[in-house]
Coordinates of C-alpha atoms and ligand atoms in Angstrom, one line a residue:
M24 CA -118.3 -84.1 125.1
N25 CA -117.3 -80.7 126.5
Q26 CA -118.0 -77.3 125.0
Y27 CA -114.5 -77.1 123.4
E28 CA -114.9 -80.5 121.9
S29 CA -118.3 -79.7 120.4
R30 CA -117.0 -76.4 118.8
E31 CA -114.1 -78.4 117.4
H32 CA -116.6 -80.9 116.0
A33 CA -118.7 -78.2 114.3
A34 CA -115.5 -76.6 112.7
K35 CA -114.6 -80.0 111.4
R36 CA -118.0 -80.5 109.8
E37 CA -117.8 -77.0 108.3
R38 CA -114.4 -77.9 106.7
A39 CA -115.8 -81.1 105.3
R40 CA -118.8 -79.3 103.9
R41 CA -116.6 -76.7 102.2
H42 CA -114.3 -79.5 100.8
R43 CA -117.4 -81.3 99.3
A44 CA -118.6 -78.0 97.8
R45 CA -115.2 -77.4 96.2
R46 CA -115.1 -80.9 94.9
R47 CA -118.5 -80.5 93.4
A48 CA -117.6 -77.2 91.7
K49 CA -114.4 -78.9 90.3
R50 CA -116.5 -81.8 88.9
I51 CA -119.0 -79.4 87.3
L52 CA -116.1 -77.4 85.8
T53 CA -114.5 -80.6 84.4
A54 CA -117.8 -81.7 82.9
C55 CA -118.2 -78.3 81.3
L56 CA -114.7 -78.4 79.9
L57 CA -115.2 -81.9 78.6
M58 CA -118.5 -80.9 76.9
L59 CA -116.7 -77.9 75.3
V60 CA -113.9 -80.1 74.0
A61 CA -116.4 -82.6 72.6
L62 CA -118.4 -79.9 71.0
A63 CA -115.2 -78.5 69.4
I64 CA -114.2 -81.9 68.1
L65 CA -117.7 -82.4 66.7
L66 CA -117.7 -79.0 65.0
F67 CA -114.2 -79.5 63.6
T68 CA -115.1 -82.9 62.2
F69 CA -118.3 -81.6 60.6
H70 CA -116.4 -78.6 59.2
A71 CA -113.6 -80.8 57.8
C72 CA -116.1 -83.2 56.3
V73 CA -118.1 -80.6 54.5
Q74 CA -115.0 -78.8 53.3
T75 CA -113.4 -82.0 51.9
I76 CA -116.4 -82.7 49.7
G77 CA -115.8 -79.4 48.1
V78 CA -112.1 -80.0 47.5
H79 CA -112.9 -82.8 45.0
R80 CA -114.8 -80.6 42.5
L81 CA -113.8 -81.1 39.0
V82 CA -113.2 -78.2 36.6
H83 CA -116.5 -77.2 35.1
T84 CA -116.1 -76.3 31.5
S85 CA -119.3 -75.1 29.8
P86 CA -119.6 -75.7 26.1
P87 CA -118.3 -72.7 24.2
G88 CA -120.7 -69.8 24.0
E89 CA -122.9 -71.1 26.8
T90 CA -122.8 -70.7 30.5
Y91 CA -124.8 -73.2 32.4
V92 CA -125.7 -72.5 36.0
C93 CA -123.9 -74.6 38.6
M94 CA -126.2 -75.7 41.4
E95 CA -125.3 -77.3 44.7
K96 CA -127.2 -79.6 47.0
T97 CA -126.2 -81.4 50.2
A98 CA -128.2 -84.3 51.6
N99 CA -127.3 -87.6 53.4
N100 CA -123.7 -86.5 53.9
C101 CA -123.4 -86.1 50.1
R102 CA -122.6 -82.9 48.3
V103 CA -123.8 -82.7 44.7
F104 CA -122.8 -80.2 42.1
Y105 CA -125.1 -80.2 39.0
P106 CA -125.9 -77.9 36.1
Q107 CA -129.0 -76.3 34.9
V108 CA -129.0 -75.8 31.2
G109 CA -132.0 -73.7 30.7
V110 CA -134.2 -76.3 28.9
S111 CA -137.0 -77.1 31.4
A112 CA -137.4 -80.8 30.4
I113 CA -133.6 -81.4 30.7
D114 CA -133.3 -79.5 34.0
A115 CA -136.2 -81.5 35.5
D116 CA -134.5 -84.8 34.4
I117 CA -131.2 -83.6 35.9
E118 CA -132.9 -82.9 39.3
T119 CA -134.3 -86.4 39.3
M120 CA -131.0 -87.9 38.7
V121 CA -129.3 -85.7 41.3
N122 CA -131.6 -87.0 44.0
S123 CA -130.8 -90.6 43.2
F124 CA -127.1 -89.8 43.2
S125 CA -127.1 -88.5 46.7
D126 CA -128.7 -91.7 47.9
E127 CA -126.3 -93.8 46.0
G128 CA -123.3 -91.7 47.3
A129 CA -124.5 -92.4 50.8
H130 CA -124.6 -96.1 50.2
M131 CA -121.3 -96.6 48.5
G132 CA -119.5 -97.5 51.7
G133 CA -117.7 -94.2 52.5
E134 CA -118.1 -91.7 55.2
Y135 CA -119.3 -89.0 52.8
A136 CA -119.6 -88.6 49.1
G137 CA -119.3 -85.9 46.5
V138 CA -120.9 -85.7 43.0
D139 CA -119.5 -83.6 40.2
Y140 CA -120.1 -83.2 36.5
T141 CA -118.5 -82.2 33.2
F142 CA -120.0 -81.6 29.7
R143 CA -119.3 -83.0 26.3
R144 CA -120.7 -81.7 23.1
W145 CA -121.2 -83.4 19.7
G146 CA -122.3 -80.8 17.2
E147 CA -124.6 -78.0 18.1
N148 CA -127.5 -80.1 19.3
L149 CA -126.2 -83.0 21.4
L150 CA -125.1 -82.5 25.0
S151 CA -123.5 -85.3 27.1
L152 CA -123.5 -84.8 30.9
V153 CA -121.0 -86.9 32.9
F154 CA -121.6 -87.2 36.6
T155 CA -118.9 -88.7 38.8
V156 CA -120.1 -90.0 42.2
S157 CA -117.1 -90.4 44.6
A158 CA -117.3 -91.9 48.0
Y159 CA -114.6 -91.0 50.6
M160 CA -113.3 -92.6 53.8
R161 CA -113.1 -90.5 57.0
N162 CA -109.4 -89.8 56.2
N163 CA -110.4 -88.4 52.8
T164 CA -109.2 -91.5 50.9
L165 CA -111.3 -92.2 47.8
C166 CA -113.0 -95.6 48.3
A167 CA -115.3 -95.9 45.4
Q168 CA -116.3 -94.1 42.2
K169 CA -119.0 -94.5 39.7
V170 CA -120.0 -92.5 36.6
H171 CA -123.5 -91.8 35.3
T172 CA -124.1 -90.2 32.0
A173 CA -127.0 -88.7 30.1
L174 CA -127.2 -87.6 26.5
Y175 CA -129.6 -84.9 25.6
R176 CA -130.9 -83.5 22.4
L177 CA -131.1 -79.8 23.2
S178 CA -133.6 -78.8 20.5
T179 CA -136.3 -81.2 21.9
G180 CA -135.2 -81.5 25.5
S181 CA -135.3 -85.3 25.2
R182 CA -132.9 -87.7 26.8
L183 CA -131.6 -90.3 24.3
P184 CA -131.4 -93.9 25.5
P185 CA -128.5 -96.0 24.2
E186 CA -130.8 -97.9 21.8
Q187 CA -131.4 -94.7 19.9
V188 CA -127.6 -94.0 19.8
F189 CA -125.8 -97.2 19.0
D190 CA -126.5 -100.1 16.7
G191 CA -125.9 -103.7 17.9
E192 CA -122.4 -103.8 16.5
F193 CA -121.2 -101.0 18.8
Y194 CA -121.2 -103.2 21.9
A195 CA -119.1 -105.9 20.3
Y196 CA -116.7 -103.2 19.2
A197 CA -116.6 -101.5 22.6
S198 CA -116.1 -104.8 24.4
E199 CA -113.2 -105.6 22.2
R200 CA -111.6 -102.2 22.8
A201 CA -112.2 -102.3 26.5
R202 CA -110.5 -105.7 26.7
E203 CA -107.7 -104.7 24.4
T204 CA -107.1 -101.6 26.7
W205 CA -107.2 -103.3 30.0
T206 CA -106.6 -107.0 29.8
A207 CA -102.9 -106.9 30.5
E208 CA -103.4 -104.9 33.7
V209 CA -106.3 -106.8 35.3
P210 CA -105.1 -109.1 38.1
Q211 CA -105.8 -112.8 37.6
T212 CA -108.2 -112.8 40.6
L213 CA -110.4 -110.3 38.9
R214 CA -110.3 -111.8 35.4
D215 CA -113.7 -113.4 35.6
T216 CA -115.4 -110.2 36.9
F217 CA -113.6 -108.2 34.3
M218 CA -114.7 -110.5 31.4
R219 CA -118.3 -110.4 32.6
A220 CA -118.2 -106.6 33.0
T221 CA -116.9 -106.1 29.5
E222 CA -119.3 -108.5 27.7
P223 CA -120.9 -106.8 24.7
S224 CA -124.2 -105.6 26.2
A225 CA -125.9 -102.3 26.4
E226 CA -125.9 -102.7 30.2
N227 CA -122.1 -102.9 30.5
F228 CA -121.6 -99.9 28.3
S229 CA -124.4 -97.7 29.6
A230 CA -122.2 -94.8 30.8
F231 CA -120.9 -93.0 27.7
A232 CA -120.4 -89.6 26.4
L233 CA -120.2 -88.4 22.8
D234 CA -118.3 -85.4 21.4
D235 CA -116.8 -84.3 18.1
N236 CA -113.8 -86.5 18.7
G237 CA -115.7 -89.7 19.4
C238 CA -117.1 -91.8 22.2
T239 CA -115.9 -92.3 25.7
V240 CA -117.2 -95.2 27.7
Y241 CA -116.8 -95.3 31.5
L242 CA -116.4 -98.6 33.3
S243 CA -116.8 -98.9 37.1
D244 CA -113.5 -99.6 38.8
E245 CA -114.7 -102.4 41.1
D246 CA -115.9 -104.3 38.0
I247 CA -113.0 -104.1 35.7
H248 CA -109.9 -103.2 37.4
G249 CA -110.1 -103.6 41.1
A250 CA -108.2 -100.3 41.6
V251 CA -109.8 -97.0 42.6
G252 CA -111.0 -94.8 39.9
V253 CA -113.3 -95.2 36.9
Q254 CA -111.6 -96.5 33.8
T255 CA -112.3 -95.0 30.4
V256 CA -112.2 -96.4 26.9
I257 CA -112.0 -93.9 24.1
M258 CA -113.1 -94.6 20.6
P259 CA -112.4 -92.1 17.9
M260 CA -115.4 -90.9 15.8
S261 CA -113.9 -92.2 12.6
E262 CA -114.0 -95.7 14.1
I263 CA -117.6 -95.7 15.5
R264 CA -119.4 -93.4 13.1
S265 CA -120.9 -96.3 11.2
M266 CA -122.3 -97.8 14.4
L267 CA -124.0 -94.6 15.5
L268 CA -127.7 -94.1 14.8
L269 CA -127.5 -90.4 15.2
E270 CA -126.2 -87.6 12.9
P271 CA -124.0 -84.9 14.5
D272 CA -127.0 -82.6 14.4
G273 CA -128.9 -84.9 16.8
T274 CA -131.4 -86.3 14.3
Q275 CA -131.8 -90.0 13.7
K276 CA -129.8 -91.3 10.7
T277 CA -131.8 -91.8 7.6
T278 CA -130.7 -94.2 4.9
T279 CA -129.3 -91.6 2.5
A280 CA -126.6 -92.6 0.1
A281 CA -124.0 -91.0 2.4
T282 CA -124.9 -93.2 5.3
T283 CA -125.6 -96.4 3.5
V284 CA -122.2 -96.6 2.0
T285 CA -120.6 -95.9 5.4
T286 CA -120.7 -99.4 6.6
A287 CA -117.3 -100.9 5.7
I288 CA -114.6 -100.6 8.3
S289 CA -111.2 -101.1 6.9
R290 CA -109.5 -100.6 10.2
Q291 CA -110.9 -103.8 11.6
T292 CA -109.4 -105.6 8.6
H293 CA -106.0 -104.3 9.3
P294 CA -105.8 -103.7 13.1
A295 CA -103.0 -101.5 14.4
V296 CA -99.8 -103.5 15.0
E297 CA -97.0 -102.0 16.9
G298 CA -93.8 -102.7 15.1
D299 CA -90.0 -102.4 15.6
G300 CA -89.7 -100.0 12.7
K301 CA -89.5 -96.3 13.0
P302 CA -92.8 -94.9 14.4
Y303 CA -94.6 -92.0 12.8
P304 CA -97.1 -90.7 15.4
P305 CA -100.3 -89.1 14.0
V306 CA -99.7 -85.4 13.1
R307 CA -102.2 -83.1 11.5
P308 CA -100.9 -82.1 8.1
A309 CA -100.9 -78.3 7.7
Y310 CA -103.0 -78.5 4.6
S311 CA -105.8 -80.6 6.2
D312 CA -109.2 -79.1 6.7
A313 CA -111.1 -82.4 7.0
D314 CA -113.9 -83.0 9.5
P315 CA -113.1 -86.1 11.5
S316 CA -116.9 -86.7 12.1
L317 CA -117.5 -87.2 8.4
P318 CA -116.5 -90.3 6.4
M319 CA -113.3 -90.2 4.4
V320 CA -111.7 -92.2 1.5
C321 CA -108.1 -92.3 0.3
L322 CA -107.6 -92.3 -3.4
T323 CA -104.1 -93.5 -4.3
Y324 CA -102.5 -93.4 -7.7
D325 CA -99.4 -95.5 -8.5
D326 CA -96.7 -95.8 -11.1
G327 CA -96.8 -92.1 -12.3
P328 CA -96.4 -89.4 -12.9
G329 CA -97.4 -89.6 -16.5
P330 CA -98.8 -87.7 -19.4
Y331 CA -102.4 -87.7 -17.9
T332 CA -101.5 -86.8 -14.3
D333 CA -102.1 -83.1 -14.9
A334 CA -105.7 -83.8 -16.1
L335 CA -106.3 -85.8 -12.9
L336 CA -105.0 -82.9 -10.8
D337 CA -107.5 -80.7 -12.6
V338 CA -110.3 -82.9 -11.3
L339 CA -108.9 -83.0 -7.8
E340 CA -108.6 -79.2 -7.7
K341 CA -112.1 -78.7 -9.1
Y342 CA -113.6 -80.6 -6.1
G343 CA -111.1 -79.6 -3.5
A344 CA -110.1 -83.3 -3.2
R345 CA -106.7 -84.7 -2.3
A346 CA -105.1 -88.0 -3.3
T347 CA -101.8 -89.8 -2.5
F348 CA -99.4 -90.5 -5.4
F349 CA -97.0 -93.3 -5.1
V350 CA -94.5 -92.2 -7.7
C351 CA -91.6 -94.0 -9.5
G352 CA -88.3 -92.0 -9.3
D353 CA -87.4 -92.5 -13.0
K354 CA -90.8 -91.0 -14.1
V355 CA -90.5 -87.9 -11.8
R356 CA -87.7 -86.4 -13.8
Y357 CA -90.0 -86.1 -16.9
Y358 CA -92.9 -84.5 -15.0
P359 CA -91.4 -82.3 -12.3
D360 CA -94.3 -79.8 -12.6
A361 CA -96.9 -82.4 -11.8
L362 CA -95.1 -83.1 -8.5
K363 CA -95.0 -79.4 -7.6
R364 CA -98.7 -79.1 -8.4
M365 CA -99.5 -82.2 -6.2
V366 CA -97.8 -80.5 -3.3
S367 CA -99.6 -77.2 -3.9
L368 CA -103.0 -79.0 -3.9
G369 CA -102.3 -80.7 -0.6
C370 CA -101.7 -84.1 -2.2
Q371 CA -99.3 -86.5 -0.6
I372 CA -96.4 -88.1 -2.4
G373 CA -95.3 -91.6 -1.6
N374 CA -92.5 -93.8 -2.8
H375 CA -93.1 -96.6 -5.4
T376 CA -89.3 -97.2 -6.0
M377 CA -87.1 -96.0 -8.8
S378 CA -88.2 -98.3 -11.6
H379 CA -91.0 -100.4 -10.2
S380 CA -88.9 -103.3 -9.1
N381 CA -90.1 -106.3 -7.1
L382 CA -88.2 -105.6 -3.9
V383 CA -88.0 -109.2 -2.9
N384 CA -85.8 -109.9 -5.9
L385 CA -83.2 -107.2 -5.3
S386 CA -80.0 -107.2 -3.3
D387 CA -80.0 -105.4 0.0
E388 CA -78.1 -102.5 -1.5
D389 CA -80.5 -102.2 -4.4
V390 CA -83.6 -102.3 -2.1
L391 CA -82.3 -99.3 -0.2
S392 CA -81.2 -97.3 -3.3
A393 CA -84.5 -98.0 -5.1
V394 CA -86.2 -96.2 -2.3
E395 CA -83.7 -93.6 -1.2
A396 CA -82.7 -92.5 -4.7
T397 CA -86.4 -91.9 -5.4
N398 CA -86.8 -89.9 -2.3
D399 CA -83.8 -87.8 -3.3
I400 CA -85.3 -87.0 -6.7
V401 CA -88.7 -86.2 -5.3
E402 CA -87.2 -83.9 -2.7
N403 CA -85.1 -82.2 -5.3
V404 CA -88.1 -81.5 -7.5
C405 CA -90.7 -80.4 -5.0
G406 CA -89.0 -80.0 -1.6
V407 CA -90.9 -82.7 0.1
R408 CA -89.2 -86.0 1.1
P409 CA -91.6 -89.0 1.0
Y410 CA -91.7 -91.3 3.9
L411 CA -94.4 -93.7 2.9
V412 CA -93.5 -96.7 0.6
R413 CA -95.8 -98.8 -1.5
P414 CA -93.8 -101.8 -2.6
P415 CA -94.5 -102.5 -6.3
Y416 CA -97.0 -105.4 -6.7
G417 CA -97.5 -105.2 -2.9
S418 CA -94.5 -107.5 -2.7
Y419 CA -92.2 -107.6 0.3
N420 CA -91.0 -110.0 3.0
A421 CA -89.6 -109.8 6.5
H422 CA -86.1 -109.1 5.2
V423 CA -87.3 -106.2 3.0
G424 CA -89.2 -104.9 6.1
E425 CA -86.0 -105.0 8.1
L426 CA -84.1 -103.1 5.4
L427 CA -86.8 -100.5 5.0
K428 CA -87.6 -100.1 8.7
N429 CA -87.7 -96.3 8.4
Y430 CA -90.5 -96.4 5.9
P431 CA -94.1 -97.4 6.7
F432 CA -95.7 -99.6 4.0
I433 CA -99.1 -98.6 2.7
L434 CA -101.1 -101.1 0.6
W435 CA -104.8 -100.8 -0.3
D436 CA -108.2 -102.1 0.6
V437 CA -109.7 -102.0 -2.9
D438 CA -107.9 -102.8 -6.1
T439 CA -110.0 -101.3 -8.9
L440 CA -108.1 -103.5 -11.4
D441 CA -107.9 -100.4 -13.6
W442 CA -104.4 -101.6 -14.8
K443 CA -106.0 -104.8 -16.1
T444 CA -109.4 -103.7 -17.5
R445 CA -108.2 -100.3 -18.8
D446 CA -111.8 -99.4 -19.0
T447 CA -113.3 -96.2 -17.6
Q448 CA -116.7 -97.6 -16.6
S449 CA -115.2 -100.7 -14.9
T450 CA -112.8 -98.4 -13.0
I451 CA -115.7 -96.2 -11.9
D452 CA -117.8 -99.2 -10.8
A453 CA -115.0 -100.8 -8.9
A454 CA -114.1 -97.6 -7.1
L455 CA -117.7 -96.6 -6.2
D456 CA -118.6 -100.2 -5.2
G457 CA -115.5 -100.6 -3.1
A458 CA -115.5 -97.2 -1.4
G459 CA -116.3 -97.1 2.3
D460 CA -115.3 -95.0 5.3
C461 CA -111.5 -94.9 5.7
M462 CA -110.8 -97.2 2.7
I463 CA -107.8 -97.0 0.5
L464 CA -108.5 -97.3 -3.2
L465 CA -105.8 -98.3 -5.7
M466 CA -105.6 -96.8 -9.2
H467 CA -102.9 -95.8 -11.7
D468 CA -102.6 -92.4 -13.1
I469 CA -100.5 -93.6 -16.1
Q470 CA -103.7 -95.1 -17.5
S471 CA -105.8 -92.7 -19.6
S472 CA -109.0 -94.7 -18.8
T473 CA -108.3 -94.2 -15.1
V474 CA -107.9 -90.5 -15.4
S475 CA -111.1 -90.4 -17.5
A476 CA -112.9 -92.1 -14.6
A477 CA -111.7 -89.6 -12.0
E478 CA -114.4 -86.9 -12.6
T479 CA -117.3 -89.4 -11.9
I480 CA -115.5 -91.0 -9.0
V481 CA -114.5 -87.8 -7.3
S482 CA -117.9 -86.0 -7.8
T483 CA -119.9 -89.1 -6.7
L484 CA -117.9 -89.8 -3.6
T485 CA -118.0 -86.1 -2.7
Q486 CA -121.8 -86.1 -3.2
Q487 CA -122.1 -89.2 -1.0
G488 CA -120.5 -87.2 1.8
Y489 CA -117.0 -88.6 1.6
Q490 CA -114.0 -86.4 2.2
L491 CA -111.1 -87.3 -0.1
V492 CA -108.0 -87.2 2.0
T493 CA -104.4 -88.3 2.0
I494 CA -102.9 -91.3 3.8
E495 CA -101.3 -89.1 6.4
E496 CA -104.6 -87.3 7.0
M497 CA -106.4 -90.5 7.6
A498 CA -103.7 -91.8 9.9
Y499 CA -104.1 -88.5 11.9
Y500 CA -107.9 -88.6 12.1
T501 CA -107.9 -92.2 13.1
G502 CA -105.2 -91.7 15.7
R503 CA -102.9 -94.2 14.1
T504 CA -99.2 -94.3 14.5
L505 CA -97.5 -95.8 11.4
F506 CA -94.6 -98.1 11.8
G507 CA -91.7 -98.5 9.3
G508 CA -91.1 -101.8 7.5
Q509 CA -94.6 -103.2 7.8
R510 CA -98.1 -102.8 6.4
N511 CA -100.1 -100.1 8.1
L512 CA -103.8 -99.0 8.0
Ligands
NI623 NI1 -97.3 -100.2 -9.2

């Protein structure tokens, strides 16, 4: 190798060294870039994740007059919102629950979870907290949801277990309602699971909330429906009041007169049936000031008005009570003032035909005119057109129902037999023995013995805690749509 060749060789080596150095620098740069990109992706995912949990917050509505503090805690990829209500025993209990929720959220099968809450209030003293645990997939799809609830008595700070809230009957009722609400929508493959999950047991109906309107039960989606989302069953207060072991003030029920008589449930005797006739959805009558959480009775008086009706109205007025009068058109013309007074006292006027005919024996034309001519007379006299019909003798058939499909029929739960005994004491006994929450009592204001019984009946029922309401009020408070041409309530 000559000198030239050796210089050439050294230059070649130098070029190779530089080339290697450049390649090394490039590799380091690429690695750095890759690390940066990875970091960015990681940061972005984390950010998106945490943000999305927040997106699913419910609206927090504090009970009126109170502002509870909303707290927040993130653990195990689960973000929990929870309240502090300012009662130390309750707040400590909530903290304990919150810790168990975040673990549960992490194990529900999603990528991350969120827990949120709402309030319900029953009266001044009872607070229901409803926690919803929602698990989400990476793409933010909800994959599972579960509800946990707690009922607190604010005055003592104690949490009330279901056995202090519901009697045994409640679960049978809740089960029936849940099945009635969902059976048609449950796919065949989930039928067995659904039936098991809605068996009447305290365990199946452990998630519940109470408020002034009633009870809401929350059923886990995977158990009953197979779709995403918790399903609710809502039971109005008027239907479940007798199965509750609590008073609205949070105390345990005692066996006072008012509560012992509140056991009969007429609505189960005549379940709501959807009909082909004209529907009358529940509407709150302008005159109504009833409290849906207290028991109610409907006094109904037929065949009048008559010479004693005014004395009966005196009694109703004295106690602030209301009744429903099923009047006969051919009597109305003799007592127009009684009808006007009924309206002014918030009483309801129903139709008992023109001359008390048995509708089954009339021609089609006569059936219609017996009802419509009566409505015309009543409307002329007092400005209100009746829409409820009580067929005389409770007598009708499918054909009569078809003819009168614009008019809901209202019968009764208790016949006091006042028309037969014509005895004041017997009428009092029959009315008071038969009365129960949401029951309809039948009497006749054309009997003087019946009107003499009114003072004792009205004062005793009022004292026992019953509100005396009209048929349309009861339909409203029990959430019932009335259908024309058939028996209702
Ligand atoms: Ni009658």
